[in-house]
Amino acid sequence: MLRNYPSQVRIVDVSPRDGLQNIKNSVPTEVKTTLINKLCDAGIQHIEVASFVSPKWVPQMADAEAVLQQLPPREGTSYIVLTPNLRGFERAIDSGAKEVAIFAAASETFSQKNTNCSIAQSLEHFEPIMLKAAALGVRVRGYTSCVLGCPYEGDIAVAEVVRVSKALIDMGCYEVSLGDTIGIGTPIKAREMIAAVIKAVPAEKLALHFHDTRGQALANILACLEYGVANIDASVAGLGGCPYAAGASGNVSTEDVVYMLHGMGIETGIDLKKLVAAGHYISEQIAGPNLSKVGAVYQ
Ligand SMILES: CC(C)(COP(=O)([O-])OP(=O)([O-])OC[C@H]1O[C@@H](n2cnc3c(N)ncnc32)[C@H](O)[C@@H]1OP(=O)([O-])[O-])[C@@H](O)C(=O)NCCC(=O)NCCSC(=O)C[C@@](C)(O)CC(=O)[O-]
């Protein structure tokens, strides 16, 4: 039986981007920056703060420039922004981005719906980003979406998850985050997927980005932690959802992940009490439910 749990886990909180990209009412820039500052104060050092996508497609992220420009530089903290193409990358760089994320999918249909291009075309769009990022010393993270299933195609071949993830690493991403975009996976499936991906991409270059649509995210994370994966994306208050994945609800809550990890003796460097306060703050601001179980216990 596998029990190769890491002693430390790096958390990437994606609530300001994934958490807010799909909510009905747009959130004032000041609320976003206050949330980000609260996450920093709680000890989160990697935060996905915005996306430089088309404001016509995702109006909630139209203030990406303002968000990034208004954040104070903090030693040891990385503000990550999503960039789908060179246009988005250049907007991000002009706003001071030092780390970006490019996003591909293991499903052709999802790729078309999400970014209006095929998987192959999306990888082509990333090439000039990688060249410029290397020249500027900008770190690039990659995403593979639909790793445990697609809202349009259903099951996705693990070989395709492996192929796209390896392509992102081969083009220079320092890590690939594996997205269960619609929270459809279960632990044995997650384990089979991670076991296959690890043969092509080492565990230290992988992250987990699991949505909790069906309440499986913590169990799926635990299954993958056994393989030594030590990077987890999560979202305070369990916020999140992709506009192009109908029915996809929030990411796994950061509070719940941190509570589980600390209970297992795994270090995160995060102050759970302050994290819970950040989750309550954003829930109140958007007048939405706080989906974190731990947040509900520690008011
Ligand atoms: C990818 C594009 C941009 C292609 O968009 P497109 O319409 O195919 O692109 P285009 O090149 O034909 O351009 C059309 C218009 O968009 C503009 N445009 C083009 N690019 C940009 C840009 N970067 N910034 C600002 N404007 C841009 C461009 O200038 C033009 O403007 P117009 O001439 O019509 O006025 C579009 O499809 C888009 O923005 N899609 C949204 C993608 C998105 O944000 N999805 C959600 C995030 S991904 C996700 O949630 C999954 C993840 C990462 O969390 C992991 C997981 O859970 O699995």
mmCIF file of N, CA, C and O and ligand atoms in Angstrom, residues 17-18 21 48 51-58 82 84-85 87-89 91 103 110 114-116 143-146 179-181 209 211 241-244, ligand 1:
data_model
loop_
_atom_site.group_PDB
_atom_site.id
_atom_site.type_symbol
_atom_site.label_atom_id
_atom_site.label_comp_id
_atom_site.label_asym_id
_atom_site.label_seq_id
_atom_site.Cartn_x
_atom_site.Cartn_y
_atom_site.Cartn_z
ATOM 1 N N ARG A 17 -9.071 34.447 -8.854
ATOM 2 C CA ARG A 17 -9.289 34.217 -10.294
ATOM 3 C C ARG A 17 -10.402 33.181 -10.517
ATOM 4 O O ARG A 17 -11.519 33.513 -10.860
ATOM 5 N N ASP A 18 -10.117 31.927 -10.249
ATOM 6 C CA ASP A 18 -11.112 30.877 -10.498
ATOM 7 C C ASP A 18 -12.366 31.130 -9.660
ATOM 8 O O ASP A 18 -13.493 30.922 -10.117
ATOM 9 N N GLN A 21 -14.297 34.342 -11.290
ATOM 10 C CA GLN A 21 -14.472 34.513 -12.738
ATOM 11 C C GLN A 21 -15.884 34.177 -13.221
ATOM 12 O O GLN A 21 -16.288 34.573 -14.304
ATOM 13 N N GLU A 48 -3.316 32.954 -7.416
ATOM 14 C CA GLU A 48 -3.721 33.277 -8.786
ATOM 15 C C GLU A 48 -4.667 34.460 -8.691
ATOM 16 O O GLU A 48 -5.783 34.328 -8.171
ATOM 17 N N SER A 51 -7.008 37.018 -14.552
ATOM 18 C CA SER A 51 -6.689 36.427 -15.852
ATOM 19 C C SER A 51 -6.798 37.485 -16.938
ATOM 20 O O SER A 51 -7.719 38.308 -16.938
ATOM 21 N N PHE A 52 -5.828 37.448 -17.845
ATOM 22 C CA PHE A 52 -5.775 38.402 -18.953
ATOM 23 C C PHE A 52 -6.392 37.755 -20.181
ATOM 24 O O PHE A 52 -5.724 37.508 -21.183
ATOM 25 N N VAL A 53 -7.675 37.441 -20.046
ATOM 26 C CA VAL A 53 -8.423 36.832 -21.150
ATOM 27 C C VAL A 53 -9.273 37.931 -21.784
ATOM 28 O O VAL A 53 -9.183 39.100 -21.396
ATOM 29 N N SER A 54 -10.102 37.551 -22.748
ATOM 30 C CA SER A 54 -10.922 38.571 -23.389
ATOM 31 C C SER A 54 -12.009 39.042 -22.427
ATOM 32 O O SER A 54 -12.783 38.230 -21.912
ATOM 33 N N PRO A 55 -12.109 40.361 -22.193
ATOM 34 C CA PRO A 55 -13.160 40.859 -21.282
ATOM 35 C C PRO A 55 -14.560 40.617 -21.825
ATOM 36 O O PRO A 55 -15.537 40.624 -21.074
ATOM 37 N N LYS A 56 -14.650 40.372 -23.143
ATOM 38 C CA LYS A 56 -15.970 40.047 -23.708
ATOM 39 C C LYS A 56 -16.390 38.648 -23.254
ATOM 40 O O LYS A 56 -17.559 38.373 -23.048
ATOM 41 N N TRP A 57 -15.422 37.765 -23.159
ATOM 42 C CA TRP A 57 -15.710 36.380 -22.770
ATOM 43 C C TRP A 57 -15.881 36.265 -21.264
ATOM 44 O O TRP A 57 -16.751 35.530 -20.780
ATOM 45 N N VAL A 58 -15.017 36.921 -20.505
ATOM 46 C CA VAL A 58 -15.055 36.806 -19.030
ATOM 47 C C VAL A 58 -14.988 38.213 -18.424
ATOM 48 O O VAL A 58 -13.933 38.686 -18.000
ATOM 49 N N LEU A 82 -3.478 34.273 -15.362
ATOM 50 C CA LEU A 82 -3.729 33.415 -16.523
ATOM 51 C C LEU A 82 -3.554 34.204 -17.819
ATOM 52 O O LEU A 82 -4.050 35.333 -17.927
ATOM 53 N N PRO A 84 -4.026 33.415 -21.983
ATOM 54 C CA PRO A 84 -4.393 32.410 -22.985
ATOM 55 C C PRO A 84 -3.599 32.525 -24.281
ATOM 56 O O PRO A 84 -3.527 31.575 -25.050
ATOM 57 N N ASN A 85 -3.055 33.719 -24.527
ATOM 58 C CA ASN A 85 -2.381 33.980 -25.813
ATOM 59 C C ASN A 85 -1.369 35.109 -25.615
ATOM 60 O O ASN A 85 -1.272 35.688 -24.526
ATOM 61 N N ARG A 87 -1.368 38.088 -26.720
ATOM 62 C CA ARG A 87 -2.020 39.364 -26.352
ATOM 63 C C ARG A 87 -2.201 39.453 -24.834
ATOM 64 O O ARG A 87 -1.874 40.466 -24.212
ATOM 65 N N GLY A 88 -2.696 38.365 -24.232
ATOM 66 C CA GLY A 88 -2.883 38.341 -22.775
ATOM 67 C C GLY A 88 -1.554 38.415 -22.042
ATOM 68 O O GLY A 88 -1.430 39.098 -21.010
ATOM 69 N N PHE A 89 -0.549 37.722 -22.583
ATOM 70 C CA PHE A 89 0.775 37.731 -21.941
ATOM 71 C C PHE A 89 1.344 39.152 -21.939
ATOM 72 O O PHE A 89 1.858 39.631 -20.932
ATOM 73 N N ARG A 91 -0.281 41.992 -22.109
ATOM 74 C CA ARG A 91 -1.034 42.812 -21.131
ATOM 75 C C ARG A 91 -0.518 42.531 -19.721
ATOM 76 O O ARG A 91 -0.342 43.456 -18.906
ATOM 77 N N PHE A 103 -3.098 27.731 -20.204
ATOM 78 C CA PHE A 103 -4.049 26.654 -19.911
ATOM 79 C C PHE A 103 -4.502 25.937 -21.172
ATOM 80 O O PHE A 103 -4.967 26.534 -22.121
ATOM 81 N N PHE A 110 -13.790 20.710 -24.960
ATOM 82 C CA PHE A 110 -13.606 21.726 -23.921
ATOM 83 C C PHE A 110 -12.639 22.807 -24.396
ATOM 84 O O PHE A 110 -12.856 24.005 -24.159
ATOM 85 N N ASN A 114 -13.708 26.612 -24.408
ATOM 86 C CA ASN A 114 -13.033 27.473 -23.425
ATOM 87 C C ASN A 114 -12.166 28.528 -24.095
ATOM 88 O O ASN A 114 -12.140 29.674 -23.653
ATOM 89 N N THR A 115 -11.462 28.118 -25.150
ATOM 90 C CA THR A 115 -10.493 29.057 -25.734
ATOM 91 C C THR A 115 -10.647 29.211 -27.248
ATOM 92 O O THR A 115 -9.793 29.796 -27.909
ATOM 93 N N ASN A 116 -11.749 28.660 -27.776
ATOM 94 C CA ASN A 116 -12.062 28.875 -29.186
ATOM 95 C C ASN A 116 -10.984 28.343 -30.128
ATOM 96 O O ASN A 116 -10.742 28.903 -31.195
ATOM 97 N N TYR A 143 -1.622 24.424 -17.190
ATOM 98 C CA TYR A 143 -2.819 23.707 -16.733
ATOM 99 C C TYR A 143 -3.220 22.684 -17.783
ATOM 100 O O TYR A 143 -3.218 22.992 -18.992
ATOM 101 N N THR A 144 -3.606 21.510 -17.339
ATOM 102 C CA THR A 144 -4.341 20.584 -18.200
ATOM 103 C C THR A 144 -5.727 20.427 -17.582
ATOM 104 O O THR A 144 -5.849 19.985 -16.439
ATOM 105 N N SER A 145 -6.747 20.825 -18.312
ATOM 106 C CA SER A 145 -8.122 20.700 -17.811
ATOM 107 C C SER A 145 -8.732 19.357 -18.206
ATOM 108 O O SER A 145 -8.246 18.687 -19.109
ATOM 109 N N CYS A 146 -9.810 19.015 -17.531
ATOM 110 C CA CYS A 146 -10.619 17.822 -17.838
ATOM 111 C C CYS A 146 -9.840 16.520 -17.640
ATOM 112 O O CYS A 146 -10.064 15.556 -18.380
ATOM 113 N N GLY A 179 -6.329 19.634 -13.793
ATOM 114 C CA GLY A 179 -7.657 20.120 -13.415
ATOM 115 C C GLY A 179 -8.750 19.082 -13.563
ATOM 116 O O GLY A 179 -9.012 18.603 -14.660
ATOM 117 N N ASP A 180 -9.391 18.766 -12.424
ATOM 118 C CA ASP A 180 -10.665 18.046 -12.505
ATOM 119 C C ASP A 180 -11.720 19.146 -12.563
ATOM 120 O O ASP A 180 -12.341 19.511 -11.571
ATOM 121 N N THR A 181 -11.887 19.670 -13.763
ATOM 122 C CA THR A 181 -12.630 20.893 -14.029
ATOM 123 C C THR A 181 -14.074 20.836 -13.531
ATOM 124 O O THR A 181 -14.628 21.841 -13.098
ATOM 125 N N HIS A 209 -5.609 20.375 -9.129
ATOM 126 C CA HIS A 209 -6.574 21.483 -9.176
ATOM 127 C C HIS A 209 -7.962 20.836 -9.267
ATOM 128 O O HIS A 209 -8.514 20.663 -10.357
ATOM 129 N N HIS A 211 -11.899 20.422 -8.500
ATOM 130 C CA HIS A 211 -13.176 21.042 -8.092
ATOM 131 C C HIS A 211 -13.945 20.039 -7.237
ATOM 132 O O HIS A 211 -13.722 18.831 -7.321
ATOM 133 N N GLY A 241 -15.352 27.948 -10.394
ATOM 134 C CA GLY A 241 -16.156 27.358 -11.461
ATOM 135 C C GLY A 241 -15.774 27.976 -12.776
ATOM 136 O O GLY A 241 -15.439 29.154 -12.844
ATOM 137 N N CYS A 242 -15.788 27.162 -13.796
ATOM 138 C CA CYS A 242 -15.396 27.655 -15.114
ATOM 139 C C CYS A 242 -16.649 28.022 -15.906
ATOM 140 O O CYS A 242 -17.594 27.241 -15.965
ATOM 141 N N PRO A 243 -16.664 29.200 -16.546
ATOM 142 C CA PRO A 243 -17.848 29.602 -17.316
ATOM 143 C C PRO A 243 -18.164 28.643 -18.466
ATOM 144 O O PRO A 243 -19.276 28.642 -18.984
ATOM 145 N N TYR A 244 -17.168 27.853 -18.896
ATOM 146 C CA TYR A 244 -17.377 26.962 -20.043
ATOM 147 C C TYR A 244 -17.503 25.498 -19.627
ATOM 148 O O TYR A 244 -17.282 24.596 -20.422
HETATM 149 C C1 LIG B 1 -8.791 32.630 -25.493
HETATM 150 C C2 LIG B 1 -9.585 33.798 -26.059
HETATM 151 C C3 LIG B 1 -8.939 35.107 -25.671
HETATM 152 C C4 LIG B 1 -9.598 33.672 -27.571
HETATM 153 O O1 LIG B 1 -10.572 34.546 -28.046
HETATM 154 P P1 LIG B 1 -11.023 34.577 -29.557
HETATM 155 O O2 LIG B 1 -12.310 35.330 -29.631
HETATM 156 O O3 LIG B 1 -10.972 33.242 -30.171
HETATM 157 O O4 LIG B 1 -9.787 35.367 -30.043
HETATM 158 P P2 LIG B 1 -9.489 36.254 -31.210
HETATM 159 O O5 LIG B 1 -8.011 36.217 -31.278
HETATM 160 O O6 LIG B 1 -10.295 35.893 -32.428
HETATM 161 O O7 LIG B 1 -9.972 37.699 -30.674
HETATM 162 C C5 LIG B 1 -11.318 38.070 -30.545
HETATM 163 C C6 LIG B 1 -11.436 39.322 -29.722
HETATM 164 O O8 LIG B 1 -10.907 39.104 -28.407
HETATM 165 C C7 LIG B 1 -9.797 39.973 -28.187
HETATM 166 N N1 LIG B 1 -8.777 39.256 -27.428
HETATM 167 C C8 LIG B 1 -8.170 38.113 -27.772
HETATM 168 N N2 LIG B 1 -7.326 37.755 -26.798
HETATM 169 C C9 LIG B 1 -7.402 38.709 -25.840
HETATM 170 C C10 LIG B 1 -6.778 38.876 -24.590
HETATM 171 N N3 LIG B 1 -5.899 37.994 -24.115
HETATM 172 N N4 LIG B 1 -7.097 39.960 -23.859
HETATM 173 C C11 LIG B 1 -7.996 40.855 -24.318
HETATM 174 N N5 LIG B 1 -8.633 40.742 -25.489
HETATM 175 C C12 LIG B 1 -8.323 39.678 -26.248
HETATM 176 C C13 LIG B 1 -9.349 40.344 -29.555
HETATM 177 O O9 LIG B 1 -8.659 41.571 -29.540
HETATM 178 C C14 LIG B 1 -10.657 40.450 -30.303
HETATM 179 O O10 LIG B 1 -11.321 41.631 -29.930
HETATM 180 P P3 LIG B 1 -12.321 42.375 -30.958
HETATM 181 O O11 LIG B 1 -11.512 42.609 -32.173
HETATM 182 O O12 LIG B 1 -13.463 41.392 -31.199
HETATM 183 O O13 LIG B 1 -12.742 43.598 -30.215
HETATM 184 C C15 LIG B 1 -11.042 33.749 -25.559
HETATM 185 O O14 LIG B 1 -11.588 32.558 -25.986
HETATM 186 C C16 LIG B 1 -11.154 33.871 -24.079
HETATM 187 O O15 LIG B 1 -10.857 34.890 -23.472
HETATM 188 N N6 LIG B 1 -11.674 32.785 -23.432
HETATM 189 C C17 LIG B 1 -11.876 32.756 -22.002
HETATM 190 C C18 LIG B 1 -11.069 31.648 -21.419
HETATM 191 C C19 LIG B 1 -11.238 31.623 -19.918
HETATM 192 O O16 LIG B 1 -10.961 32.597 -19.228
HETATM 193 N N7 LIG B 1 -11.712 30.481 -19.382
HETATM 194 C C20 LIG B 1 -11.817 30.297 -17.984
HETATM 195 C C21 LIG B 1 -10.468 30.038 -17.380
HETATM 196 S S1 LIG B 1 -9.848 28.403 -17.683
HETATM 197 C C22 LIG B 1 -10.449 27.517 -16.364
HETATM 198 O O17 LIG B 1 -11.211 28.021 -15.589
HETATM 199 C C23 LIG B 1 -9.934 26.139 -16.134
HETATM 200 C C24 LIG B 1 -8.831 26.096 -15.087
HETATM 201 C C25 LIG B 1 -7.595 26.878 -15.536
HETATM 202 O O18 LIG B 1 -9.262 26.694 -13.874
HETATM 203 C C26 LIG B 1 -8.391 24.654 -14.795
HETATM 204 C C27 LIG B 1 -9.530 23.672 -14.560
HETATM 205 O O19 LIG B 1 -10.375 23.881 -13.659
HETATM 206 O O20 LIG B 1 -9.555 22.679 -15.279
#
